[in-house]
PDB file of C-alpha atoms and ligand atoms in Angstrom:
ATOM      1  CA  MET A 867      67.411  -3.338   7.700  1.00 44.00           C
ATOM      2  CA  ILE A 868      67.193  -7.090   7.735  1.00 49.00           C
ATOM      3  CA  ASN A 869      69.003  -8.182   4.604  1.00 52.00           C
ATOM      4  CA  ASN A 870      69.454  -7.460   0.970  1.00 53.00           C
ATOM      5  CA  LYS A 871      69.124 -11.000  -0.332  1.00 57.00           C
ATOM      6  CA  THR A 872      65.910 -10.091  -2.090  1.00 61.00           C
ATOM      7  CA  ASN A 873      64.241 -12.957  -3.851  1.00 73.00           C
ATOM      8  CA  TYR A 874      60.515 -12.948  -3.366  1.00 83.00           C
ATOM      9  CA  ARG A 875      60.286 -16.394  -4.930  1.00 88.00           C
ATOM     10  CA  VAL A 876      61.967 -18.249  -2.043  1.00 96.00           C
ATOM     11  CA  PRO A 877      59.179 -20.587  -0.850  1.00 98.00           C
ATOM     12  CA  VAL A 878      58.556 -20.983   2.871  1.00 98.00           C
ATOM     13  CA  LEU A 879      55.786 -22.763   4.738  1.00 98.00           C
ATOM     14  CA  THR A 880      53.926 -22.447   8.005  1.00 99.00           C
ATOM     15  CA  ILE A 881      52.011 -25.327   9.547  1.00 99.00           C
ATOM     16  CA  ALA A 882      49.963 -23.647  12.258  1.00 98.00           C
ATOM     17  CA  GLY A 883      46.607 -22.452  13.539  1.00 98.00           C
ATOM     18  CA  SER A 884      44.575 -19.504  12.283  1.00 98.00           C
ATOM     19  CA  ASP A 885      44.146 -16.439  14.495  1.00 98.00           C
ATOM     20  CA  SER A 886      40.981 -14.687  13.327  1.00 98.00           C
ATOM     21  CA  SER A 887      42.250 -11.342  14.683  1.00 98.00           C
ATOM     22  CA  GLY A 888      45.375 -11.480  12.514  1.00 98.00           C
ATOM     23  CA  GLY A 889      47.976 -10.879  15.234  1.00 98.00           C
ATOM     24  CA  ALA A 890      49.359 -14.386  15.790  1.00 98.00           C
ATOM     25  CA  GLY A 891      49.245 -17.847  14.164  1.00 98.00           C
ATOM     26  CA  ILE A 892      49.119 -18.309  10.404  1.00 98.00           C
ATOM     27  CA  GLN A 893      48.291 -14.649   9.836  1.00 98.00           C
ATOM     28  CA  ALA A 894      51.357 -13.351  11.705  1.00 98.00           C
ATOM     29  CA  ASP A 895      53.498 -15.943   9.946  1.00 98.00           C
ATOM     30  CA  LEU A 896      52.359 -14.916   6.467  1.00 98.00           C
ATOM     31  CA  LYS A 897      52.789 -11.209   7.258  1.00 97.00           C
ATOM     32  CA  THR A 898      56.329 -11.901   8.455  1.00 97.00           C
ATOM     33  CA  PHE A 899      57.079 -14.055   5.401  1.00 97.00           C
ATOM     34  CA  SER A 900      55.971 -11.233   3.089  1.00 95.00           C
ATOM     35  CA  ALA A 901      57.733  -8.487   5.023  1.00 94.00           C
ATOM     36  CA  LEU A 902      60.950 -10.492   4.895  1.00 95.00           C
ATOM     37  CA  LYS A 903      60.717 -11.109   1.184  1.00 93.00           C
ATOM     38  CA  THR A 904      59.727 -14.732   0.838  1.00 96.00           C
ATOM     39  CA  PHE A 905      56.830 -16.579  -0.784  1.00 97.00           C
ATOM     40  CA  GLY A 906      54.645 -17.785   2.081  1.00 98.00           C
ATOM     41  CA  MET A 907      52.489 -20.922   2.020  1.00 98.00           C
ATOM     42  CA  SER A 908      50.303 -22.368   4.760  1.00 98.00           C
ATOM     43  CA  VAL A 909      48.914 -25.586   6.145  1.00 98.00           C
ATOM     44  CA  ILE A 910      46.149 -24.755   8.615  1.00 98.00           C
ATOM     45  CA  THR A 911      45.880 -27.118  11.594  1.00 98.00           C
ATOM     46  CA  ALA A 912      43.123 -25.418  13.603  1.00 98.00           C
ATOM     47  CA  ILE A 913      40.810 -22.432  13.491  1.00 98.00           C
ATOM     48  CA  THR A 914      40.749 -20.241  16.576  1.00 98.00           C
ATOM     49  CA  ALA A 915      38.036 -17.676  17.257  1.00 98.00           C
ATOM     50  CA  GLN A 916      40.411 -15.127  18.711  1.00 97.00           C
ATOM     51  CA  ASN A 917      40.748 -11.394  19.136  1.00 98.00           C
ATOM     52  CA  THR A 918      42.993  -9.008  21.048  1.00 97.00           C
ATOM     53  CA  ARG A 919      41.137  -9.915  24.258  1.00 97.00           C
ATOM     54  CA  GLY A 920      41.612 -13.662  24.078  1.00 96.00           C
ATOM     55  CA  VAL A 921      40.856 -17.003  22.476  1.00 97.00           C
ATOM     56  CA  PHE A 922      37.161 -17.915  22.615  1.00 97.00           C
ATOM     57  CA  ALA A 923      36.953 -21.211  20.726  1.00 97.00           C
ATOM     58  CA  VAL A 924      39.115 -23.671  18.831  1.00 97.00           C
ATOM     59  CA  GLU A 925      38.149 -26.127  16.131  1.00 98.00           C
ATOM     60  CA  GLU A 926      40.797 -28.571  14.971  1.00 98.00           C
ATOM     61  CA  ILE A 927      41.099 -29.379  11.274  1.00 98.00           C
ATOM     62  CA  SER A 928      40.832 -33.063  10.306  1.00 98.00           C
ATOM     63  CA  LYS A 929      44.142 -34.889  10.101  1.00 98.00           C
ATOM     64  CA  GLU A 930      43.290 -36.107   6.601  1.00 98.00           C
ATOM     65  CA  ILE A 931      43.117 -32.599   5.151  1.00 98.00           C
ATOM     66  CA  ILE A 932      46.219 -31.550   7.082  1.00 98.00           C
ATOM     67  CA  LYS A 933      48.065 -34.473   5.462  1.00 98.00           C
ATOM     68  CA  LYS A 934      46.731 -33.567   2.028  1.00 98.00           C
ATOM     69  CA  GLN A 935      47.728 -29.911   2.376  1.00 98.00           C
ATOM     70  CA  ILE A 936      51.310 -30.933   3.219  1.00 98.00           C
ATOM     71  CA  GLU A 937      51.489 -33.484   0.399  1.00 98.00           C
ATOM     72  CA  VAL A 938      50.285 -31.188  -2.348  1.00 98.00           C
ATOM     73  CA  ILE A 939      52.634 -28.426  -1.275  1.00 98.00           C
ATOM     74  CA  PHE A 940      55.714 -30.642  -1.049  1.00 98.00           C
ATOM     75  CA  GLU A 941      54.938 -32.315  -4.363  1.00 98.00           C
ATOM     76  CA  ASP A 942      54.711 -28.976  -6.134  1.00 98.00           C
ATOM     77  CA  ILE A 943      56.584 -26.180  -4.348  1.00 97.00           C
ATOM     78  CA  HIS A 944      59.250 -27.602  -2.052  1.00 97.00           C
ATOM     79  CA  PRO A 945      59.741 -25.150   0.859  1.00 98.00           C
ATOM     80  CA  LYS A 946      63.287 -24.020   1.578  1.00 98.00           C
ATOM     81  CA  ALA A 947      62.383 -23.650   5.226  1.00 98.00           C
ATOM     82  CA  LEU A 948      59.259 -24.196   7.292  1.00 98.00           C
ATOM     83  CA  LYS A 949      57.814 -23.772  10.739  1.00 98.00           C
ATOM     84  CA  ILE A 950      55.368 -25.638  12.884  1.00 98.00           C
ATOM     85  CA  GLY A 951      53.291 -23.640  15.356  1.00 98.00           C
ATOM     86  CA  MET A 952      49.975 -24.610  16.957  1.00 98.00           C
ATOM     87  CA  VAL A 953      49.369 -28.343  16.517  1.00 98.00           C
ATOM     88  CA  SER A 954      46.889 -28.988  19.362  1.00 95.00           C
ATOM     89  CA  SER A 955      46.232 -32.767  19.344  1.00 97.00           C
ATOM     90  CA  PRO A 956      48.286 -35.993  19.525  1.00 98.00           C
ATOM     91  CA  ASP A 957      46.767 -37.251  16.262  1.00 98.00           C
ATOM     92  CA  ILE A 958      47.522 -34.059  14.367  1.00 98.00           C
ATOM     93  CA  ILE A 959      51.117 -34.130  15.593  1.00 98.00           C
ATOM     94  CA  LYS A 960      51.615 -37.760  14.547  1.00 98.00           C
ATOM     95  CA  GLN A 961      50.042 -37.064  11.163  1.00 98.00           C
ATOM     96  CA  ILE A 962      52.319 -34.087  10.517  1.00 98.00           C
ATOM     97  CA  ALA A 963      55.424 -36.048  11.544  1.00 98.00           C
ATOM     98  CA  ASP A 964      54.484 -39.067   9.401  1.00 98.00           C
ATOM     99  CA  THR A 965      53.664 -36.934   6.373  1.00 98.00           C
ATOM    100  CA  LEU A 966      56.800 -34.786   6.602  1.00 98.00           C
ATOM    101  CA  SER A 967      58.954 -37.902   6.960  1.00 98.00           C
ATOM    102  CA  LYS A 968      58.170 -38.781   3.306  1.00 98.00           C
ATOM    103  CA  TYR A 969      59.985 -35.669   2.084  1.00 98.00           C
ATOM    104  CA  GLU A 970      63.344 -33.996   2.383  1.00 97.00           C
ATOM    105  CA  VAL A 971      62.630 -31.433   5.079  1.00 97.00           C
ATOM    106  CA  ASN A 972      65.158 -28.626   5.393  1.00 94.00           C
ATOM    107  CA  ASN A 973      65.340 -25.941   8.051  1.00 98.00           C
ATOM    108  CA  LEU A 974      62.417 -27.002  10.214  1.00 98.00           C
ATOM    109  CA  VAL A 975      61.672 -24.437  12.926  1.00 99.00           C
ATOM    110  CA  ILE A 976      59.363 -25.651  15.695  1.00 98.00           C
ATOM    111  CA  ASP A 977      57.650 -23.116  17.922  1.00 98.00           C
ATOM    112  CA  PRO A 978      56.137 -25.399  20.581  1.00 98.00           C
ATOM    113  CA  VAL A 979      53.037 -23.249  21.098  1.00 96.00           C
ATOM    114  CA  MET A 980      51.245 -24.250  24.296  1.00 96.00           C
ATOM    115  CA  ILE A 981      49.330 -21.382  25.907  1.00 93.00           C
ATOM    116  CA  SER A 982      48.325 -18.014  24.424  1.00 91.00           C
ATOM    117  CA  LYS A 983      49.192 -14.787  26.286  1.00 87.00           C
ATOM    118  CA  SER A 984      45.555 -14.600  27.245  1.00 87.00           C
ATOM    119  CA  GLY A 985      45.896 -17.978  29.015  1.00 91.00           C
ATOM    120  CA  TYR A 986      44.061 -20.280  26.593  1.00 94.00           C
ATOM    121  CA  SER A 987      45.540 -23.735  26.068  1.00 94.00           C
ATOM    122  CA  LEU A 988      46.445 -24.228  22.394  1.00 96.00           C
ATOM    123  CA  LEU A 989      48.020 -27.665  22.939  1.00 96.00           C
ATOM    124  CA  ARG A 990      45.953 -30.390  24.581  1.00 95.00           C
ATOM    125  CA  THR A 991      47.667 -31.791  27.691  1.00 95.00           C
ATOM    126  CA  GLU A 992      47.786 -35.263  26.194  1.00 97.00           C
ATOM    127  CA  ALA A 993      49.533 -33.915  23.049  1.00 97.00           C
ATOM    128  CA  LYS A 994      52.768 -32.949  24.820  1.00 97.00           C
ATOM    129  CA  GLU A 995      54.117 -36.501  24.679  1.00 97.00           C
ATOM    130  CA  ASN A 996      53.761 -36.746  20.890  1.00 98.00           C
ATOM    131  CA  LEU A 997      55.272 -33.300  20.422  1.00 98.00           C
ATOM    132  CA  ILE A 998      58.361 -34.453  22.311  1.00 98.00           C
ATOM    133  CA  LYS A 999      58.479 -37.912  20.742  1.00 98.00           C
ATOM    134  CA  TYR A1000      57.732 -37.204  17.084  1.00 98.00           C
ATOM    135  CA  LEU A1001      58.150 -33.536  16.162  1.00 98.00           C
ATOM    136  CA  ILE A1002      60.900 -32.018  18.289  1.00 98.00           C
ATOM    137  CA  PRO A1003      63.508 -34.598  17.146  1.00 98.00           C
ATOM    138  CA  MET A1004      62.890 -33.537  13.513  1.00 98.00           C
ATOM    139  CA  ALA A1005      63.635 -29.865  14.178  1.00 98.00           C
ATOM    140  CA  TYR A1006      66.610 -27.854  13.037  1.00 98.00           C
ATOM    141  CA  ILE A1007      65.743 -25.339  15.752  1.00 99.00           C
ATOM    142  CA  ILE A1008      63.036 -25.128  18.402  1.00 98.00           C
ATOM    143  CA  THR A1009      61.976 -21.804  19.915  1.00 98.00           C
ATOM    144  CA  PRO A1010      60.213 -22.317  23.265  1.00 98.00           C
ATOM    145  CA  ASN A1011      59.460 -19.433  25.610  1.00 97.00           C
ATOM    146  CA  THR A1012      60.423 -20.002  29.234  1.00 97.00           C
ATOM    147  CA  MET A1013      57.041 -21.492  30.201  1.00 97.00           C
ATOM    148  CA  GLU A1014      57.169 -23.938  27.292  1.00 97.00           C
ATOM    149  CA  ALA A1015      60.768 -24.876  28.121  1.00 98.00           C
ATOM    150  CA  GLU A1016      59.696 -25.480  31.739  1.00 97.00           C
ATOM    151  CA  GLU A1017      56.735 -27.598  30.641  1.00 97.00           C
ATOM    152  CA  ILE A1018      58.894 -29.787  28.388  1.00 98.00           C
ATOM    153  CA  THR A1019      61.933 -30.163  30.679  1.00 98.00           C
ATOM    154  CA  GLY A1020      60.448 -29.864  34.166  1.00 98.00           C
ATOM    155  CA  ILE A1021      63.156 -27.283  34.986  1.00 98.00           C
ATOM    156  CA  HIS A1022      61.890 -24.134  36.700  1.00 98.00           C
ATOM    157  CA  ILE A1023      63.290 -21.085  34.884  1.00 98.00           C
ATOM    158  CA  GLU A1024      63.953 -17.789  36.659  1.00 97.00           C
ATOM    159  CA  ASN A1025      67.263 -16.659  35.167  1.00 97.00           C
ATOM    160  CA  LEU A1026      69.877 -17.256  32.499  1.00 97.00           C
ATOM    161  CA  GLU A1027      71.476 -20.184  34.303  1.00 98.00           C
ATOM    162  CA  ASP A1028      68.100 -21.960  34.396  1.00 98.00           C
ATOM    163  CA  MET A1029      67.627 -21.180  30.674  1.00 98.00           C
ATOM    164  CA  LYS A1030      70.994 -22.817  29.927  1.00 98.00           C
ATOM    165  CA  GLU A1031      70.136 -25.902  31.947  1.00 98.00           C
ATOM    166  CA  ALA A1032      66.786 -26.205  30.171  1.00 98.00           C
ATOM    167  CA  ALA A1033      68.399 -25.667  26.754  1.00 98.00           C
ATOM    168  CA  LYS A1034      70.826 -28.551  27.394  1.00 98.00           C
ATOM    169  CA  LYS A1035      67.945 -30.826  28.314  1.00 98.00           C
ATOM    170  CA  LEU A1036      65.953 -29.754  25.264  1.00 98.00           C
ATOM    171  CA  LEU A1037      68.909 -30.557  22.999  1.00 98.00           C
ATOM    172  CA  GLU A1038      68.862 -34.119  24.343  1.00 98.00           C
ATOM    173  CA  LEU A1039      65.438 -34.488  22.671  1.00 98.00           C
ATOM    174  CA  GLY A1040      67.086 -34.249  19.253  1.00 98.00           C
ATOM    175  CA  PRO A1041      66.813 -30.794  17.664  1.00 98.00           C
ATOM    176  CA  LYS A1042      70.053 -29.339  16.312  1.00 98.00           C
ATOM    177  CA  TYR A1043      69.562 -25.966  18.032  1.00 98.00           C
ATOM    178  CA  VAL A1044      67.390 -24.546  20.792  1.00 98.00           C
ATOM    179  CA  LEU A1045      66.461 -20.892  21.217  1.00 98.00           C
ATOM    180  CA  VAL A1046      65.006 -20.311  24.677  1.00 98.00           C
ATOM    181  CA  LYS A1047      63.190 -16.957  24.560  1.00 98.00           C
ATOM    182  CA  GLY A1048      63.464 -14.819  27.657  1.00 96.00           C
ATOM    183  CA  GLY A1049      60.586 -12.481  26.827  1.00 92.00           C
ATOM    184  CA  HIS A1050      58.665 -13.448  29.957  1.00 92.00           C
ATOM    185  CA  LEU A1051      61.509 -12.935  32.452  1.00 94.00           C
ATOM    186  CA  ASP A1052      62.278  -9.650  34.217  1.00 93.00           C
ATOM    187  CA  GLY A1053      64.923  -7.256  32.918  1.00 94.00           C
ATOM    188  CA  ASP A1054      66.242  -7.085  29.354  1.00 96.00           C
ATOM    189  CA  ALA A1055      64.720  -9.386  26.722  1.00 97.00           C
ATOM    190  CA  VAL A1056      67.469 -11.997  26.413  1.00 98.00           C
ATOM    191  CA  ASP A1057      67.184 -15.111  24.247  1.00 98.00           C
ATOM    192  CA  LEU A1058      69.637 -18.000  24.478  1.00 98.00           C
ATOM    193  CA  LEU A1059      70.737 -19.978  21.411  1.00 98.00           C
ATOM    194  CA  MET A1060      72.413 -23.315  22.085  1.00 98.00           C
ATOM    195  CA  GLY A1061      73.487 -26.335  20.040  1.00 98.00           C
ATOM    196  CA  ASP A1062      76.270 -27.798  17.915  1.00 96.00           C
ATOM    197  CA  GLY A1063      79.060 -25.908  19.712  1.00 95.00           C
ATOM    198  CA  VAL A1064      77.086 -22.652  19.805  1.00 98.00           C
ATOM    199  CA  CYS A1065      76.035 -20.893  23.018  1.00 98.00           C
ATOM    200  CA  GLU A1066      75.103 -17.300  22.330  1.00 98.00           C
ATOM    201  CA  LEU A1067      72.859 -14.617  23.795  1.00 98.00           C
ATOM    202  CA  PHE A1068      70.660 -12.300  21.751  1.00 98.00           C
ATOM    203  CA  GLU A1069      69.748  -9.291  23.821  1.00 97.00           C
ATOM    204  CA  SER A1070      67.562  -6.228  23.524  1.00 97.00           C
ATOM    205  CA  LYS A1071      66.255  -3.694  25.995  1.00 97.00           C
ATOM    206  CA  ARG A1072      62.867  -4.650  27.396  1.00 96.00           C
ATOM    207  CA  LEU A1073      60.369  -2.447  25.616  1.00 97.00           C
ATOM    208  CA  ASP A1074      57.535  -1.138  27.714  1.00 96.00           C
ATOM    209  CA  ARG A1075      54.748  -2.041  25.315  1.00 96.00           C
ATOM    210  CA  LYS A1076      51.272  -3.438  25.904  1.00 96.00           C
ATOM    211  CA  ASN A1077      50.812  -4.752  22.373  1.00 97.00           C
ATOM    212  CA  THR A1078      52.844  -7.946  22.136  1.00 96.00           C
ATOM    213  CA  HIS A1079      50.311 -10.334  20.627  1.00 97.00           C
ATOM    214  CA  GLY A1080      52.070 -12.709  18.257  1.00 97.00           C
ATOM    215  CA  THR A1081      55.686 -12.061  19.270  1.00 98.00           C
ATOM    216  CA  GLY A1082      56.602 -15.757  19.378  1.00 98.00           C
ATOM    217  CA  CYS A1083      54.946 -16.541  16.034  1.00 98.00           C
ATOM    218  CA  THR A1084      56.651 -13.557  14.429  1.00 98.00           C
ATOM    219  CA  LEU A1085      60.103 -14.452  15.729  1.00 98.00           C
ATOM    220  CA  SER A1086      59.920 -18.086  14.590  1.00 98.00           C
ATOM    221  CA  SER A1087      58.608 -17.060  11.151  1.00 98.00           C
ATOM    222  CA  ALA A1088      61.391 -14.518  10.784  1.00 98.00           C
ATOM    223  CA  ILE A1089      63.922 -17.279  11.524  1.00 98.00           C
ATOM    224  CA  VAL A1090      62.306 -19.393   8.778  1.00 98.00           C
ATOM    225  CA  THR A1091      62.790 -16.588   6.247  1.00 97.00           C
ATOM    226  CA  GLN A1092      66.407 -16.015   7.193  1.00 97.00           C
ATOM    227  CA  LEU A1093      67.283 -19.713   6.978  1.00 98.00           C
ATOM    228  CA  ALA A1094      65.519 -19.852   3.617  1.00 97.00           C
ATOM    229  CA  HIS A1095      67.581 -16.882   2.419  1.00 96.00           C
ATOM    230  CA  GLY A1096      70.729 -18.830   3.277  1.00 96.00           C
ATOM    231  CA  TYR A1097      71.867 -17.258   6.529  1.00 97.00           C
ATOM    232  CA  ASP A1098      73.493 -19.512   9.106  1.00 98.00           C
ATOM    233  CA  VAL A1099      71.710 -20.131  12.396  1.00 98.00           C
ATOM    234  CA  LYS A1100      73.429 -17.316  14.329  1.00 98.00           C
ATOM    235  CA  GLU A1101      72.772 -14.761  11.593  1.00 98.00           C
ATOM    236  CA  ALA A1102      69.212 -16.025  11.182  1.00 98.00           C
ATOM    237  CA  VAL A1103      68.457 -15.632  14.893  1.00 98.00           C
ATOM    238  CA  GLY A1104      70.270 -12.274  15.110  1.00 98.00           C
ATOM    239  CA  ASN A1105      68.403 -10.806  12.129  1.00 97.00           C
ATOM    240  CA  SER A1106      65.119 -12.159  13.463  1.00 98.00           C
ATOM    241  CA  LYS A1107      65.731 -10.718  16.928  1.00 98.00           C
ATOM    242  CA  ASN A1108      66.276  -7.312  15.278  1.00 97.00           C
ATOM    243  CA  TYR A1109      63.064  -7.764  13.347  1.00 96.00           C
ATOM    244  CA  ILE A1110      60.919  -8.683  16.367  1.00 97.00           C
ATOM    245  CA  THR A1111      62.433  -5.865  18.442  1.00 96.00           C
ATOM    246  CA  LYS A1112      61.473  -3.285  15.794  1.00 95.00           C
ATOM    247  CA  ALA A1113      58.082  -4.971  15.344  1.00 96.00           C
ATOM    248  CA  ILE A1114      57.402  -4.645  19.113  1.00 96.00           C
ATOM    249  CA  GLU A1115      58.744  -1.077  19.161  1.00 95.00           C
ATOM    250  CA  ASN A1116      56.206  -0.189  16.461  1.00 93.00           C
ATOM    251  CA  SER A1117      53.319  -2.281  17.822  1.00 94.00           C
ATOM    252  CA  PHE A1118      50.014  -0.475  17.910  1.00 94.00           C
ATOM    253  CA  ASP A1119      46.592  -0.232  19.503  1.00 96.00           C
ATOM    254  CA  ILE A1120      43.886  -1.969  17.561  1.00 97.00           C
ATOM    255  CA  GLY A1121      40.945  -3.636  19.263  1.00 97.00           C
ATOM    256  CA  HIS A1122      40.405  -3.497  23.010  1.00 97.00           C
ATOM    257  CA  GLY A1123      43.061  -5.837  24.386  1.00 97.00           C
ATOM    258  CA  ILE A1124      46.633  -6.803  23.573  1.00 97.00           C
ATOM    259  CA  GLY A1125      47.293  -5.494  20.085  1.00 97.00           C
ATOM    260  CA  PRO A1126      49.659  -6.877  17.429  1.00 97.00           C
ATOM    261  CA  VAL A1127      53.250  -6.135  16.554  1.00 96.00           C
ATOM    262  CA  HIS A1128      53.934  -4.244  13.344  1.00 96.00           C
ATOM    263  CA  HIS A1129      55.383  -5.797  10.221  1.00 94.00           C
ATOM    264  CA  PHE A1130      57.403  -3.486   8.042  1.00 76.00           C
ATOM    265  CA  TYR A1131      55.862  -3.449   4.643  1.00 63.00           C
ATOM    266  CA  GLU A1132      57.681  -1.209   2.253  1.00 63.00           C
ATOM    267  CA  PHE A1133      56.249  -0.359  -1.120  1.00 57.00           C
ATOM    268  CA  ASP A1134      58.738  -1.769  -3.593  1.00 52.00           C
ATOM    269  CA  LYS A1135      58.503   0.082  -6.880  1.00 56.00           C
ATOM    270  CA  GLY A1136      60.648  -2.341  -8.804  1.00 54.00           C
ATOM    271  CA  GLY A1137      62.796  -5.366  -8.150  1.00 47.00           C
ATOM    272  CA  ASN A1138      62.119  -8.978  -8.912  1.00 42.00           C
TER     273      ASN A1138
HETATM  274  N1  ADP B2235      58.727  -6.397  26.098  1.00 96.55           N
HETATM  275  C1  ADP B2235      59.625  -6.867  25.255  1.00 96.55           C
HETATM  276  N2  ADP B2235      60.636  -6.093  24.821  1.00 96.55           N
HETATM  277  C2  ADP B2235      61.554  -6.556  23.945  1.00 96.55           C
HETATM  278  N3  ADP B2235      61.540  -7.795  23.463  1.00 96.55           N
HETATM  279  C3  ADP B2235      60.566  -8.646  23.856  1.00 96.55           C
HETATM  280  C4  ADP B2235      59.551  -8.236  24.769  1.00 96.55           C
HETATM  281  N4  ADP B2235      58.692  -9.291  24.959  1.00 96.55           N
HETATM  282  C5  ADP B2235      59.158 -10.288  24.203  1.00 96.55           C
HETATM  283  N5  ADP B2235      60.291  -9.925  23.556  1.00 96.55           N
HETATM  284  C6  ADP B2235      61.057 -10.729  22.602  1.00 96.55           C
HETATM  285  O1  ADP B2235      60.116 -11.243  21.672  1.00 96.55           O
HETATM  286  C7  ADP B2235      60.497 -12.541  21.232  1.00 96.55           C
HETATM  287  C8  ADP B2235      59.367 -13.522  21.512  1.00 96.55           C
HETATM  288  O2  ADP B2235      59.447 -13.879  22.877  1.00 96.55           O
HETATM  289  P1  ADP B2235      58.241 -14.255  23.806  1.00 96.55           P
HETATM  290  O3  ADP B2235      57.297 -13.104  23.895  1.00 96.55           O
HETATM  291  O4  ADP B2235      58.858 -14.727  25.074  1.00 96.55           O
HETATM  292  O5  ADP B2235      57.558 -15.426  22.997  1.00 96.55           O
HETATM  293  P2  ADP B2235      56.104 -16.048  23.086  1.00 96.55           P
HETATM  294  O6  ADP B2235      55.204 -15.152  22.294  1.00 96.55           O
HETATM  295  O7  ADP B2235      56.291 -17.395  22.487  1.00 96.55           O
HETATM  296  O8  ADP B2235      55.716 -16.076  24.533  1.00 96.55           O
HETATM  297  C9  ADP B2235      61.795 -12.839  21.975  1.00 96.55           C
HETATM  298  O9  ADP B2235      62.886 -12.446  21.157  1.00 96.55           O
HETATM  299  C10 ADP B2235      61.720 -11.959  23.205  1.00 96.55           C
HETATM  300  O10 ADP B2235      62.980 -11.680  23.765  1.00 96.55           O
HETATM  301  C1  LIG B2236      46.542 -19.659  16.280  1.00 96.55           C
HETATM  302  C2  LIG B2236      47.543 -19.198  17.285  1.00 96.55           C
HETATM  303  N1  LIG B2236      48.774 -19.722  17.275  1.00 96.55           N
HETATM  304  C3  LIG B2236      49.698 -19.321  18.179  1.00 96.55           C
HETATM  305  C4  LIG B2236      49.367 -18.384  19.136  1.00 96.55           C
HETATM  306  C5  LIG B2236      50.371 -17.948  20.150  1.00 96.55           C
HETATM  307  O1  LIG B2236      51.107 -16.956  19.583  1.00 96.55           O
HETATM  308  P1  LIG B2236      52.286 -16.151  20.263  1.00 96.55           P
HETATM  309  O2  LIG B2236      53.130 -15.616  19.194  1.00 96.55           O
HETATM  310  O3  LIG B2236      52.918 -16.983  21.307  1.00 96.55           O
HETATM  311  O4  LIG B2236      51.516 -14.939  20.837  1.00 96.55           O
HETATM  312  P2  LIG B2236      50.515 -14.782  22.021  1.00 96.55           P
HETATM  313  O5  LIG B2236      49.187 -15.325  21.662  1.00 96.55           O
HETATM  314  O6  LIG B2236      51.151 -15.505  23.157  1.00 96.55           O
HETATM  315  O7  LIG B2236      50.479 -13.308  22.139  1.00 96.55           O
HETATM  316  C6  LIG B2236      48.071 -17.844  19.111  1.00 96.55           C
HETATM  317  N2  LIG B2236      47.694 -16.902  20.010  1.00 96.55           N
HETATM  318  N3  LIG B2236      47.170 -18.274  18.188  1.00 96.55           N
END
């Protein structure tokens, strides 16, 4: 389905928070990395006590150990692509930016995670400034949903024209590309990719599914894998949109709230 460039040794990294229920955060990222045939690594920034009903507590990891995790990974297994998800505090953000700046960072995908579907704030209010100042300018592509794009740009988003206006403003912050995800608007699920001469829509029918926990994490991780496999940005986003659409189509009930999307593990009898 997604590609045939099978090389399970392609190293990719997620810098994000842990979701104890396994549907979003680090856990969704690693499942996506494996499903899309890459070697996933992780730097954990925060632990959330979370299930399908919501987020109940968050404990941030110390910035010293976050720094150390990044250093030891980059000095041993240089990731071909990486993502940043939940980063929660101004200090953590600054630490990540400073530490990454010591290395050659390729294909950085930033999912500016702010609020979970259940309404819990995963980014402290005072952290937004550092996210904009230090991390977003380092990104190859950022993947905000419409609420996150509104929060960063101040532009109210109700339709595609608003998404375009917000995308232009987001590009002024320094990333090479912006993918504004339209998952929270009415009608079809339309995402807008903009940057470097590209302005393209990625569309799918809106699927009537309850279980959409972790859609944003899954999409951004899929993009990481496709960039790592050598696809250009349009192919990477297109393949990843196909992946998330199938993952939502096959999402399932587990727990009592909003369940997870499904990652397509296939038993591979041979290969490398
Ligand atoms: N009900 C749905 N049907 C089809 N695609 C969806 C649906 N909800 C979200 N998507 C897609 O899932 C991806 C993640 O989007 P979104 O849910 O908006 O992100 P986030 O989890 O960050 O809020 C996007 O490609 C979006 O278009
Ligand atoms: C630890 C952690 N990180 C990110 C999220 C948000 O994930 P997302 O993919 O946007 O999915 P929803 O939570 O909005 O369903 C999270 N919940 N936890």
